[in-house]
JSON list of C-alpha atoms in Angstrom, two decimals:
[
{"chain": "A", "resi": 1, "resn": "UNK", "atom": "CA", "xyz": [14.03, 22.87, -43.96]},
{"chain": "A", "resi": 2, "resn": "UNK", "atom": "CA", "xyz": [13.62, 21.25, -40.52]},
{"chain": "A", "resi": 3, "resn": "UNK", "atom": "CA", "xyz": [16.37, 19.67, -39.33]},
{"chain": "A", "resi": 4, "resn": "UNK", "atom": "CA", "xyz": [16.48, 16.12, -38.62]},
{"chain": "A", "resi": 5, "resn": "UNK", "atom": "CA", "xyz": [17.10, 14.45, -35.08]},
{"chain": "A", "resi": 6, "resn": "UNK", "atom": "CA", "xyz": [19.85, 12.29, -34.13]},
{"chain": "A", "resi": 7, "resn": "UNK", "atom": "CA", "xyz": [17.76, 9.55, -33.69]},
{"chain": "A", "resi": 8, "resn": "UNK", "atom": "CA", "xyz": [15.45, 10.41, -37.09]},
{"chain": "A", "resi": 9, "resn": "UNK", "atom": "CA", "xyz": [19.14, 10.56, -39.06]},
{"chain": "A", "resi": 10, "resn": "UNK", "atom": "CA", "xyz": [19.92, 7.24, -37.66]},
{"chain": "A", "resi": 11, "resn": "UNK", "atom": "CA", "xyz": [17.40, 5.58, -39.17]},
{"chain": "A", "resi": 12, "resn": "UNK", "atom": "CA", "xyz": [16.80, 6.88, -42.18]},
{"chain": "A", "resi": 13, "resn": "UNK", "atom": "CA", "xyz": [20.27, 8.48, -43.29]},
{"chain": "A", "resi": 14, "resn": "UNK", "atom": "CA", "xyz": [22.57, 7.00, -41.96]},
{"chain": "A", "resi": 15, "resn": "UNK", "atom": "CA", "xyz": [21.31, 2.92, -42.45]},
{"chain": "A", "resi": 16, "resn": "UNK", "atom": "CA", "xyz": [19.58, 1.11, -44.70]},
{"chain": "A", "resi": 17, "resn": "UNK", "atom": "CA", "xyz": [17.05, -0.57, -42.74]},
{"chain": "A", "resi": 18, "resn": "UNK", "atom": "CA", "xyz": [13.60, 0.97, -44.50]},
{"chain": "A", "resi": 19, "resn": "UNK", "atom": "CA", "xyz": [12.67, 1.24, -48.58]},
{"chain": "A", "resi": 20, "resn": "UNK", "atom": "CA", "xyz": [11.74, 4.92, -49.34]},
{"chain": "A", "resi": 21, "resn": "UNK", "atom": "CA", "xyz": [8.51, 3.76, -49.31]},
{"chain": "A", "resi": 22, "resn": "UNK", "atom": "CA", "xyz": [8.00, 2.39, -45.53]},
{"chain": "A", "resi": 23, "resn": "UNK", "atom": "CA", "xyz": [10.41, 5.77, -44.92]},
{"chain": "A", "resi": 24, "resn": "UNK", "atom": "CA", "xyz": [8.10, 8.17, -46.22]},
{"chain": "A", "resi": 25, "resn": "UNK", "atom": "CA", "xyz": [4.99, 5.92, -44.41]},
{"chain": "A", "resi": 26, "resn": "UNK", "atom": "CA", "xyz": [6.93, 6.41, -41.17]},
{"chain": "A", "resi": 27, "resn": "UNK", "atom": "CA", "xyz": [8.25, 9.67, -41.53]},
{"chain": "A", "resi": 28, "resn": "UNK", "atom": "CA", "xyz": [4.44, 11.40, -42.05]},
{"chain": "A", "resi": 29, "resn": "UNK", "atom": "CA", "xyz": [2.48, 12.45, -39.08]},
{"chain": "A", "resi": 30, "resn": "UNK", "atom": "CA", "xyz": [-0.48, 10.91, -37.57]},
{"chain": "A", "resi": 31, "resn": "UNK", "atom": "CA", "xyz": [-1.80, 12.79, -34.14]},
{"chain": "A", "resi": 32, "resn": "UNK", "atom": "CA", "xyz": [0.81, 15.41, -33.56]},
{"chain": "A", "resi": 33, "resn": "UNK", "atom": "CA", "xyz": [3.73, 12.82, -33.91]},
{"chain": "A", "resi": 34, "resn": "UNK", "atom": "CA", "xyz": [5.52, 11.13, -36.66]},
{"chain": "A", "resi": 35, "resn": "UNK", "atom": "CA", "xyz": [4.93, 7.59, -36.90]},
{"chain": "A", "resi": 36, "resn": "UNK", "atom": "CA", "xyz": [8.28, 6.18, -36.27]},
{"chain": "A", "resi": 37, "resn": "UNK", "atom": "CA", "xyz": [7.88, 7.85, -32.89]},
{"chain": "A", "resi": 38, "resn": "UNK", "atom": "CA", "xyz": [4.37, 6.14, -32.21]},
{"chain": "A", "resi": 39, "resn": "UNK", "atom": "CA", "xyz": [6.57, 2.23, -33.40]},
{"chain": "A", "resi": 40, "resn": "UNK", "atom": "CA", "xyz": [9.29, 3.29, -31.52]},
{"chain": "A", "resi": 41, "resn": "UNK", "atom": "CA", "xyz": [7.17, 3.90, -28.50]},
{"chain": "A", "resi": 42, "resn": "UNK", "atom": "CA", "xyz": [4.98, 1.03, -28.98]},
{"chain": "A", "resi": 43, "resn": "UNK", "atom": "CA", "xyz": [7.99, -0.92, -29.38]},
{"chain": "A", "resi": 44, "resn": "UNK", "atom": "CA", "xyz": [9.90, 0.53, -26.06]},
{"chain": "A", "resi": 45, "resn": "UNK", "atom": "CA", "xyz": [6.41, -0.35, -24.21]},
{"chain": "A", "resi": 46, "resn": "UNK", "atom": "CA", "xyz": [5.85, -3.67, -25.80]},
{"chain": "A", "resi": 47, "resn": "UNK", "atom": "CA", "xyz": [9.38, -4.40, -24.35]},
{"chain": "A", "resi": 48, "resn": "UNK", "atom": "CA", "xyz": [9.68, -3.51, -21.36]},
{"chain": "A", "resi": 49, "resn": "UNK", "atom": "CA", "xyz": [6.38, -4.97, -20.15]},
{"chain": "A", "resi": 50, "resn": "UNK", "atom": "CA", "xyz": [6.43, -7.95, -21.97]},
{"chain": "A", "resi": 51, "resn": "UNK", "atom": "CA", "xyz": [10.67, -8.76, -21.95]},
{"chain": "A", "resi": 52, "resn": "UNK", "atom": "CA", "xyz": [12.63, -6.77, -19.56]},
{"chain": "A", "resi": 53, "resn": "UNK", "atom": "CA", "xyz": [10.26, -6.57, -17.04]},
{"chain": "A", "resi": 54, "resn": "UNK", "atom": "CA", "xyz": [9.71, -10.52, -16.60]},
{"chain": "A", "resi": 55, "resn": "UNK", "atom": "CA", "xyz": [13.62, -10.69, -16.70]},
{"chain": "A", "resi": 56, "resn": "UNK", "atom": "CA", "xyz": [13.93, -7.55, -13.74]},
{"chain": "A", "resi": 57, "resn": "UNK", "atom": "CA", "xyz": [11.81, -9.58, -11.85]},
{"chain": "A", "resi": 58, "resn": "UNK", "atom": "CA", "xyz": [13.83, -12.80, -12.40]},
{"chain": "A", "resi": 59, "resn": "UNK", "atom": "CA", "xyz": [17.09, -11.44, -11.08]},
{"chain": "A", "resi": 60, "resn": "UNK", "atom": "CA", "xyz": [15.51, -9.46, -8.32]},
{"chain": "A", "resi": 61, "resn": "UNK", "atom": "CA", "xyz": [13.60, -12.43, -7.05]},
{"chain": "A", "resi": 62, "resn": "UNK", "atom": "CA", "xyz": [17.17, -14.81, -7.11]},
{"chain": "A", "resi": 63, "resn": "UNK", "atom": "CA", "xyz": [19.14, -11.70, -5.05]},
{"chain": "A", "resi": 64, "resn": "UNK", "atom": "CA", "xyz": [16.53, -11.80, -2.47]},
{"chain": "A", "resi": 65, "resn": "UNK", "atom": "CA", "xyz": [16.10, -15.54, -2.25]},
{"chain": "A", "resi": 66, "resn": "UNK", "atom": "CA", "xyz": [19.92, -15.80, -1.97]},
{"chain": "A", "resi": 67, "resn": "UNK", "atom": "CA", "xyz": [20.44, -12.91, -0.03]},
{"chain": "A", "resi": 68, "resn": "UNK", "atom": "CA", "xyz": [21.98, -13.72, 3.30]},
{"chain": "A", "resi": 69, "resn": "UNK", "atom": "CA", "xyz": [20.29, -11.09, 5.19]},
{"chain": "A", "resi": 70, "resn": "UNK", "atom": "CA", "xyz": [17.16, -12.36, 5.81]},
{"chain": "A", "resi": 71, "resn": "UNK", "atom": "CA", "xyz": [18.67, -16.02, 6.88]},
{"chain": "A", "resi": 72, "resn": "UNK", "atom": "CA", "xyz": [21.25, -14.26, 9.32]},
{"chain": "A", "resi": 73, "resn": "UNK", "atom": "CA", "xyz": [19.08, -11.39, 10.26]},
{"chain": "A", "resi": 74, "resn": "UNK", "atom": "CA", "xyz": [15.68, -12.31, 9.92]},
{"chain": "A", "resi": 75, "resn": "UNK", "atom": "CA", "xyz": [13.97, -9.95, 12.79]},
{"chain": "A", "resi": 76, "resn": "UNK", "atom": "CA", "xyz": [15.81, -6.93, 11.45]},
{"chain": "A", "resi": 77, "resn": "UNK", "atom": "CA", "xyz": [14.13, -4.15, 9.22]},
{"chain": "A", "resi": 78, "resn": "UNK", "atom": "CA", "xyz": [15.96, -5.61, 6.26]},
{"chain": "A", "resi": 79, "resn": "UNK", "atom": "CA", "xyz": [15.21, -8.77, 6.93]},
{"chain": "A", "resi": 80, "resn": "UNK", "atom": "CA", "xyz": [11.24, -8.35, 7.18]},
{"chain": "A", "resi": 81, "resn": "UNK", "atom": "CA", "xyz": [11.68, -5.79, 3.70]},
{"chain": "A", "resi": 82, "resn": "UNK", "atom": "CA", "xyz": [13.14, -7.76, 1.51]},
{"chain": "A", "resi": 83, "resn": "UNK", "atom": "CA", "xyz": [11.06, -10.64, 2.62]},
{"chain": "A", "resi": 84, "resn": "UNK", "atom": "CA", "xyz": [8.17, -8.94, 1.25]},
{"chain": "A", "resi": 85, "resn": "UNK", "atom": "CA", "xyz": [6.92, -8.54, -2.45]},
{"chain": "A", "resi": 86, "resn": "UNK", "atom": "CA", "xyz": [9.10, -5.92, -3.30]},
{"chain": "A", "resi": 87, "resn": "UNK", "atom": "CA", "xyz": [10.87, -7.23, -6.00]},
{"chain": "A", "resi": 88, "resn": "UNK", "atom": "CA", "xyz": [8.05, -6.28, -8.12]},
{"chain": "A", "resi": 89, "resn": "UNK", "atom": "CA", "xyz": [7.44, -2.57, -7.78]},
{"chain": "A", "resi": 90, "resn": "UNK", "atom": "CA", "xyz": [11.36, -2.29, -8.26]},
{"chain": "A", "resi": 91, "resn": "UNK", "atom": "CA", "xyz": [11.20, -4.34, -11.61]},
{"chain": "A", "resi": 92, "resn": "UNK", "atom": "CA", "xyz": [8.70, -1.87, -12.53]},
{"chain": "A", "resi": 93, "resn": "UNK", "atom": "CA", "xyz": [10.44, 1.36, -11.60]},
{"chain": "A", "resi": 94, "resn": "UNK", "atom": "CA", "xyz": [13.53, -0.10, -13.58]},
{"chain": "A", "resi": 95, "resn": "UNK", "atom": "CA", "xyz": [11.04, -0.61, -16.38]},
{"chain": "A", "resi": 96, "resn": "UNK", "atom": "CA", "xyz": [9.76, 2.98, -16.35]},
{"chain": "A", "resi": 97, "resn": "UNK", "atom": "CA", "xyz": [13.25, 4.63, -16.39]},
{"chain": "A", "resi": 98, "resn": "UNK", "atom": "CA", "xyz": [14.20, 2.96, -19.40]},
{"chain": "A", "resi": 99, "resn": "UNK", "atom": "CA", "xyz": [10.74, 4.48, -20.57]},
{"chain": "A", "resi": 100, "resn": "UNK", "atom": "CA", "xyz": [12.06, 8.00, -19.75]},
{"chain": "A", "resi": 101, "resn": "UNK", "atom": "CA", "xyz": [14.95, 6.76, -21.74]},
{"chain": "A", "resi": 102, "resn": "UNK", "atom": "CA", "xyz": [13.20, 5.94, -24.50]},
{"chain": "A", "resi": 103, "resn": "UNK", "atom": "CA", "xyz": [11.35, 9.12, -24.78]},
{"chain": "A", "resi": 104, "resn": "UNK", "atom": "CA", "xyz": [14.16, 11.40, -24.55]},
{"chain": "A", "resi": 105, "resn": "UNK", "atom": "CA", "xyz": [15.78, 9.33, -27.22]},
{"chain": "A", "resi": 106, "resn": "UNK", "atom": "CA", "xyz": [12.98, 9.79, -29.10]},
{"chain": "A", "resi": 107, "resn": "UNK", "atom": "CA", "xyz": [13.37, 13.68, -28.72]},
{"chain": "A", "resi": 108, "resn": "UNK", "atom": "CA", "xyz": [9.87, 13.81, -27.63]},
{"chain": "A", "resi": 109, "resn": "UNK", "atom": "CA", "xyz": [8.47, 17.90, -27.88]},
{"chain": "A", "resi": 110, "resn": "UNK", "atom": "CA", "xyz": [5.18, 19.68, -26.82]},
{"chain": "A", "resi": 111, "resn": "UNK", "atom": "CA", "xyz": [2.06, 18.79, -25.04]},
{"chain": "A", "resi": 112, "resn": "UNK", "atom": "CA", "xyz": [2.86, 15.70, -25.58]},
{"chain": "A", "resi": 113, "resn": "UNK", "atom": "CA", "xyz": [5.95, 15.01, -24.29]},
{"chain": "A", "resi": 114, "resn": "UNK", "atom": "CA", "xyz": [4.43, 17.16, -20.97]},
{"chain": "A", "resi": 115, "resn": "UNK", "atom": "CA", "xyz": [1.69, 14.05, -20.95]},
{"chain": "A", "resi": 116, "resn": "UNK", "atom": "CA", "xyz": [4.27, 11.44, -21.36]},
{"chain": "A", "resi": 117, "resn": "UNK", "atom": "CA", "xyz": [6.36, 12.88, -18.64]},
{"chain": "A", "resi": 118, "resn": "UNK", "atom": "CA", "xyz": [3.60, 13.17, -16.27]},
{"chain": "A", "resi": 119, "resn": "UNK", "atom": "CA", "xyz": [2.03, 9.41, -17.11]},
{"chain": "A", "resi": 120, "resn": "UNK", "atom": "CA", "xyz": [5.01, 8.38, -16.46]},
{"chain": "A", "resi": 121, "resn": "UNK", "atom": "CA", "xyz": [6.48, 9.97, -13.33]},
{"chain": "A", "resi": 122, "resn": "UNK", "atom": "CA", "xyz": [2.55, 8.88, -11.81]},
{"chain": "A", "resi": 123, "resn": "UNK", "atom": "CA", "xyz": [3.64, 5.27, -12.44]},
{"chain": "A", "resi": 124, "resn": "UNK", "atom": "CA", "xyz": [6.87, 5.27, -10.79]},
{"chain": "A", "resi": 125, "resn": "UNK", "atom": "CA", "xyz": [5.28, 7.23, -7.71]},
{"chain": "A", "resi": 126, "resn": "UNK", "atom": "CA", "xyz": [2.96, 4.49, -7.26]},
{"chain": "A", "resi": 127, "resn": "UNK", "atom": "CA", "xyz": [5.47, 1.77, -7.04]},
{"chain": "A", "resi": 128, "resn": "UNK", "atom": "CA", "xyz": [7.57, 4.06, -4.90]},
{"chain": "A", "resi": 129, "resn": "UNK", "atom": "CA", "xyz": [5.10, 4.47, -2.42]},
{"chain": "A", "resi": 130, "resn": "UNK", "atom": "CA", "xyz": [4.41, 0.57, -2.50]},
{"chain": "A", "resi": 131, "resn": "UNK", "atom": "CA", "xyz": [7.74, 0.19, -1.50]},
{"chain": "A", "resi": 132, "resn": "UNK", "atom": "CA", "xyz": [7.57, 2.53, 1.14]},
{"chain": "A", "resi": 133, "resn": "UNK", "atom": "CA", "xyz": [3.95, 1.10, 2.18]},
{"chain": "A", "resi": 134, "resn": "UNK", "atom": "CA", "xyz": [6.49, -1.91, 2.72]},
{"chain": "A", "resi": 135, "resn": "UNK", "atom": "CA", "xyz": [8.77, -0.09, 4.29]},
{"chain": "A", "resi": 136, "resn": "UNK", "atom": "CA", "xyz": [6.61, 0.94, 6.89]},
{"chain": "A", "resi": 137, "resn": "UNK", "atom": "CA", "xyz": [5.24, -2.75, 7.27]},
{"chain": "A", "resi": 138, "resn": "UNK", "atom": "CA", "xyz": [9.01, -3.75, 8.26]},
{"chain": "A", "resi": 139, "resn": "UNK", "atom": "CA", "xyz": [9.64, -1.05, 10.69]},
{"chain": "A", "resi": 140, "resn": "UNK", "atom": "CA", "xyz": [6.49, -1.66, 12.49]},
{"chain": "A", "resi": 141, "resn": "UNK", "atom": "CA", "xyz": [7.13, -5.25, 12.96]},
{"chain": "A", "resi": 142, "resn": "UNK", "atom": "CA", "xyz": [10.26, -4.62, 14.06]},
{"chain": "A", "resi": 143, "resn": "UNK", "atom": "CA", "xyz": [9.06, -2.56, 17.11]},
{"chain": "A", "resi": 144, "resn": "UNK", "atom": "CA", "xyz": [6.55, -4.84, 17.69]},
{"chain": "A", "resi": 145, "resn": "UNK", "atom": "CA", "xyz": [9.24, -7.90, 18.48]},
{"chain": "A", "resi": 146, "resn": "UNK", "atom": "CA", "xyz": [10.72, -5.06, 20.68]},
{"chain": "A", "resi": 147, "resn": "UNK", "atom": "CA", "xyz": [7.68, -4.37, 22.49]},
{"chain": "A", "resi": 148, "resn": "UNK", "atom": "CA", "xyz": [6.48, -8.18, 22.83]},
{"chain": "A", "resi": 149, "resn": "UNK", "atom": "CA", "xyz": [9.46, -8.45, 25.20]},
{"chain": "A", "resi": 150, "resn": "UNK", "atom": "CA", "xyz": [8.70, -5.45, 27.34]},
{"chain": "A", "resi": 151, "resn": "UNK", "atom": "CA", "xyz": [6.85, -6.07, 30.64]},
{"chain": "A", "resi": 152, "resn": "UNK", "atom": "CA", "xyz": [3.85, -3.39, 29.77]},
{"chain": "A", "resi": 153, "resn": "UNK", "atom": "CA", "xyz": [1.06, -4.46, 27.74]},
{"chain": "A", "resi": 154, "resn": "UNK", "atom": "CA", "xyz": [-0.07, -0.72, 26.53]},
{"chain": "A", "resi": 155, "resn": "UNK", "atom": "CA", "xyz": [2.94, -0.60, 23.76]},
{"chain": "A", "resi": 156, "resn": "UNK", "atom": "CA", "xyz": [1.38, -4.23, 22.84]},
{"chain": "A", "resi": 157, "resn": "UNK", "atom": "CA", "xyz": [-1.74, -2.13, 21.89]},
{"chain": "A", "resi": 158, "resn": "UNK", "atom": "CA", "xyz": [-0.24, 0.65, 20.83]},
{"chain": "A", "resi": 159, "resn": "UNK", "atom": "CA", "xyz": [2.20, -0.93, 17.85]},
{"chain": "A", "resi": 160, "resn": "UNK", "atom": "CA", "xyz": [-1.21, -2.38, 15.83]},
{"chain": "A", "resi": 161, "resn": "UNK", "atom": "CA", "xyz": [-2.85, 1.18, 15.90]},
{"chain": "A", "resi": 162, "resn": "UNK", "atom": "CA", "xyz": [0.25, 2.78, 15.09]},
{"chain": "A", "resi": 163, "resn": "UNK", "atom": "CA", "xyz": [1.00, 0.64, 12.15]},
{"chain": "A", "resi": 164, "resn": "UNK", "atom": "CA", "xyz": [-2.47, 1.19, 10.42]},
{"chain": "A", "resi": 165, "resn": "UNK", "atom": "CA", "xyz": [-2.35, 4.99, 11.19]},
{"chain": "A", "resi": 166, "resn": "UNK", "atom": "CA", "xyz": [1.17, 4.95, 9.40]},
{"chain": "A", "resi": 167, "resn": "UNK", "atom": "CA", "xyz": [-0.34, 2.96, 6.24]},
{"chain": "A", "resi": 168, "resn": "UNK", "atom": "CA", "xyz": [-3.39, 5.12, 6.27]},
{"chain": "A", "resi": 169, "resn": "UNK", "atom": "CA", "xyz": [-0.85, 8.30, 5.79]},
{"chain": "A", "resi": 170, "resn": "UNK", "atom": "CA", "xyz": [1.28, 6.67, 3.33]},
{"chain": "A", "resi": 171, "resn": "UNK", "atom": "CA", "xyz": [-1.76, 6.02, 1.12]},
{"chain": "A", "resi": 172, "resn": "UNK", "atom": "CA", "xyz": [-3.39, 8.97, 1.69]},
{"chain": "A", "resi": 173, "resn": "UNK", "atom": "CA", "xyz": [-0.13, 10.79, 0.64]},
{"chain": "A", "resi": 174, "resn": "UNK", "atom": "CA", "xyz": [0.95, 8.72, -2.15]},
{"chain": "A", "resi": 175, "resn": "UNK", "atom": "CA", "xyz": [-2.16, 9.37, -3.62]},
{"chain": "A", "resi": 176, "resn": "UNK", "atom": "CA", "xyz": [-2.00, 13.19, -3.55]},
{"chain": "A", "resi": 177, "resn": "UNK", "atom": "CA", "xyz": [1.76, 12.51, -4.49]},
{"chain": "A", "resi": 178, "resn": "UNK", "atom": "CA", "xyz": [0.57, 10.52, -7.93]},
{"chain": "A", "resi": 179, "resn": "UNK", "atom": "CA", "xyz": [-2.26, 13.27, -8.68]},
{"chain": "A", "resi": 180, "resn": "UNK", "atom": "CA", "xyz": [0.60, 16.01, -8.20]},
{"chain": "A", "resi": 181, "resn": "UNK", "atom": "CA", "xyz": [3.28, 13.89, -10.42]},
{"chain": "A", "resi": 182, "resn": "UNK", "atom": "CA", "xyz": [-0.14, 13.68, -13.63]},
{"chain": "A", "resi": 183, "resn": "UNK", "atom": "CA", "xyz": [-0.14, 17.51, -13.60]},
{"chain": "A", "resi": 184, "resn": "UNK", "atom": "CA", "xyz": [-2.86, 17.92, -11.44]},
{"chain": "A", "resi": 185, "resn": "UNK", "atom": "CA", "xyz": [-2.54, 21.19, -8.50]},
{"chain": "A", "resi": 186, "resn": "UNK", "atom": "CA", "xyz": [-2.93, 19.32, -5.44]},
{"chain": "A", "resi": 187, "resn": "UNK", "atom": "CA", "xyz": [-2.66, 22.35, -3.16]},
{"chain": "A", "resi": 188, "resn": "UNK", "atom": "CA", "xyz": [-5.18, 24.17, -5.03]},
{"chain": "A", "resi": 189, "resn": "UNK", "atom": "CA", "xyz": [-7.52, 21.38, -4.56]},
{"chain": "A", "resi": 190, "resn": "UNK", "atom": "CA", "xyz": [-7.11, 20.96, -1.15]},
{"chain": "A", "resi": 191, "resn": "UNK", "atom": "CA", "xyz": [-7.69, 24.52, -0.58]},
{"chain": "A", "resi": 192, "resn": "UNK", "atom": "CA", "xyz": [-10.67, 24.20, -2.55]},
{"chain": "A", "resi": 193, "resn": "UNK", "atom": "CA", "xyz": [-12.29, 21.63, -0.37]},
{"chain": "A", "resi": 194, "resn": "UNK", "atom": "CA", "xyz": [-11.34, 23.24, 2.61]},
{"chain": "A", "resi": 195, "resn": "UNK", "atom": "CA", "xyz": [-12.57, 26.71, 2.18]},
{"chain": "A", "resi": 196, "resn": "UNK", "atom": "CA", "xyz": [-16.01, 24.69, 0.49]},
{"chain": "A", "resi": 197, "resn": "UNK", "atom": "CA", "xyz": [-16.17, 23.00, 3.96]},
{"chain": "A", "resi": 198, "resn": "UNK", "atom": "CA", "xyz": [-16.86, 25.97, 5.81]},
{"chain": "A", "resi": 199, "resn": "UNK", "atom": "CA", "xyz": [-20.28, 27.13, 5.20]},
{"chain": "A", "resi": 200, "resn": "UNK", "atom": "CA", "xyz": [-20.96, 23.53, 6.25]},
{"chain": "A", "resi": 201, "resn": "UNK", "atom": "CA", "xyz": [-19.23, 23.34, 9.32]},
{"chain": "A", "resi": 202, "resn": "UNK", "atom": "CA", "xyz": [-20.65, 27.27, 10.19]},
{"chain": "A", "resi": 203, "resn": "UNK", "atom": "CA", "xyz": [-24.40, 25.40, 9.49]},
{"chain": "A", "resi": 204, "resn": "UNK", "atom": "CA", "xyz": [-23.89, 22.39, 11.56]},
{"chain": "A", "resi": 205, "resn": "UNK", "atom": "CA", "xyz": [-22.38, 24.40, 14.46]},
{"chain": "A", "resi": 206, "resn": "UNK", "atom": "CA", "xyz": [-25.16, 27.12, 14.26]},
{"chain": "A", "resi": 207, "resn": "UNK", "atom": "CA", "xyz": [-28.27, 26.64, 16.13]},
{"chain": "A", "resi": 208, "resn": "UNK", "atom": "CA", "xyz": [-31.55, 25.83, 13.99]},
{"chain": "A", "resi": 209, "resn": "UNK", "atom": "CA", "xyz": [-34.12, 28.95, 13.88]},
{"chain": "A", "resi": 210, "resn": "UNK", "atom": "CA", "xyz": [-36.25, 29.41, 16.82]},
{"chain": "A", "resi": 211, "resn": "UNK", "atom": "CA", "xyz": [-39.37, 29.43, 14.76]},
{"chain": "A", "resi": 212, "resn": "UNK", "atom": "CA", "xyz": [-38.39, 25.95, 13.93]},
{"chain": "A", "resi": 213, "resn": "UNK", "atom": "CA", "xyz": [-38.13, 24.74, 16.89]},
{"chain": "A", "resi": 214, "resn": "UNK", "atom": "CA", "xyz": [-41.16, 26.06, 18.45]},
{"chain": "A", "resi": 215, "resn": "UNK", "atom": "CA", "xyz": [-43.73, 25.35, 15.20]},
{"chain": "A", "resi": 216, "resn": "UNK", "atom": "CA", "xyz": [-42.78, 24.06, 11.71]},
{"chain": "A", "resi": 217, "resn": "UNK", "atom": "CA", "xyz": [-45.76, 26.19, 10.76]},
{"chain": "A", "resi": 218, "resn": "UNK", "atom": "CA", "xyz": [-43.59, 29.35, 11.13]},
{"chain": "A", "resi": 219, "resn": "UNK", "atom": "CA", "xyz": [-41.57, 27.95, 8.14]},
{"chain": "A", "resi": 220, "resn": "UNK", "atom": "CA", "xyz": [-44.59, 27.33, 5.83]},
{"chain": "A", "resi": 221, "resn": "UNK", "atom": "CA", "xyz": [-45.63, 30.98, 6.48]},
{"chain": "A", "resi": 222, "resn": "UNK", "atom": "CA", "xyz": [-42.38, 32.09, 5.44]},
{"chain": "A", "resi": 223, "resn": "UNK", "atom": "CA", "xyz": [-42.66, 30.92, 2.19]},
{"chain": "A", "resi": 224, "resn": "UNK", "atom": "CA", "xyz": [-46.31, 32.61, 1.63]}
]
């Protein structure tokens, strides 16, 4: 007999929540799961986006609109971060950990649980790397209030270019980052595409025939 997991003797031994007959409609499998781990899923999901999420956001929003950082330092790093919209992303990685919660409290096994974990650790690396798009925002307007009050006008230049470059490889990075976190081999792909670019690159740098250049009827002959 298989045995029974905590959460599975919970609710079904050790309450009285369900009749035997919504019990033995739960406890039956549909698509490689029971169904009371679909509901309880469902439920966690329904939840946190519709619930705890809203309410994350609620609190996080007061702390940074009461937060005396950004009144007393308002040019600092801190205060330009939490002056941006990052009280969403970090209601939304809250939200997700509970959903890790919820799925090892479900005692979640197989292919399955290998997709869940994935889905879910590429939704948490895309608010992560929001916040550190963010991040970066702050820091480079930081240096440029440093740089407005420097006599030379080249670091004036330099700041806007510098800042784009640094979003540019923050995106480009998260998004190798979020296919690496679904599973996918990053690395391997890469290499792919590089060693794929070379008969390209050899074509481009090699000189076109000479028959070609001297008479496109020497190609037509060729093919006779």
């Amino acid at each position: 007999m298989k045995e029974l997991s905590s959460m599975e003797k919970f609710l079904f031994e050790e309450s009285q929540w369900f009749t035997p007959e919504l019990t033995e409609v739960l406890k039956s499998t549909t698509f490689v799961m029971p169904n009371w781990k679909w509901a309880f899923l469902a439920l966690a999901f329904a939840a946190g986006i519709f619930v705890i999420r809203p309410v994350f956001h609620l609190i996080l929003k007061e702390l940074k609109k009461h937060n005396p950082i950004t009144k007393k330092y308002p040019n600092t790093f801190w205060g330009y971060f939490l002056r941006t919209d990052t009280d969403r992303p970090m209601a939304w990685i809250l939200v997700i950990l509970l959903w890790f919660a919820a799925g090892d409290a479900a005692e979640l096994t197989g292919k399955f649980a290998s997709y869940y974990d994935h889905f879910l650790r590429g939704l948490i690396a895309i608010f992560i790397i929001r916040l550190v798009y963010y991040a970066v925002d702050a820091a480079c307007s930081v240096l440029a209030d440093y740089t407005s009050k420097t006599p030379s006008t080249f670091d004036d230049q330099l700041v806007p270019f510098a800042s784009k470059a640094l979003k540019i490889f923050v995106v480009v990075m998260g998004f190798l980052i979020v296919l690496q976190s679904f599973g996918l081999n990053v690395m391997s792909l890469l290499a792919g595409l590089g060693l794929g670019a070379w008969p390209w690159r050899w074509r481009l740098r090699t000189p076109p025939p000479i028959c070609l250049v001297q008479s496109p009827s020497c190609l037509i002959a060729r093919f006779r």
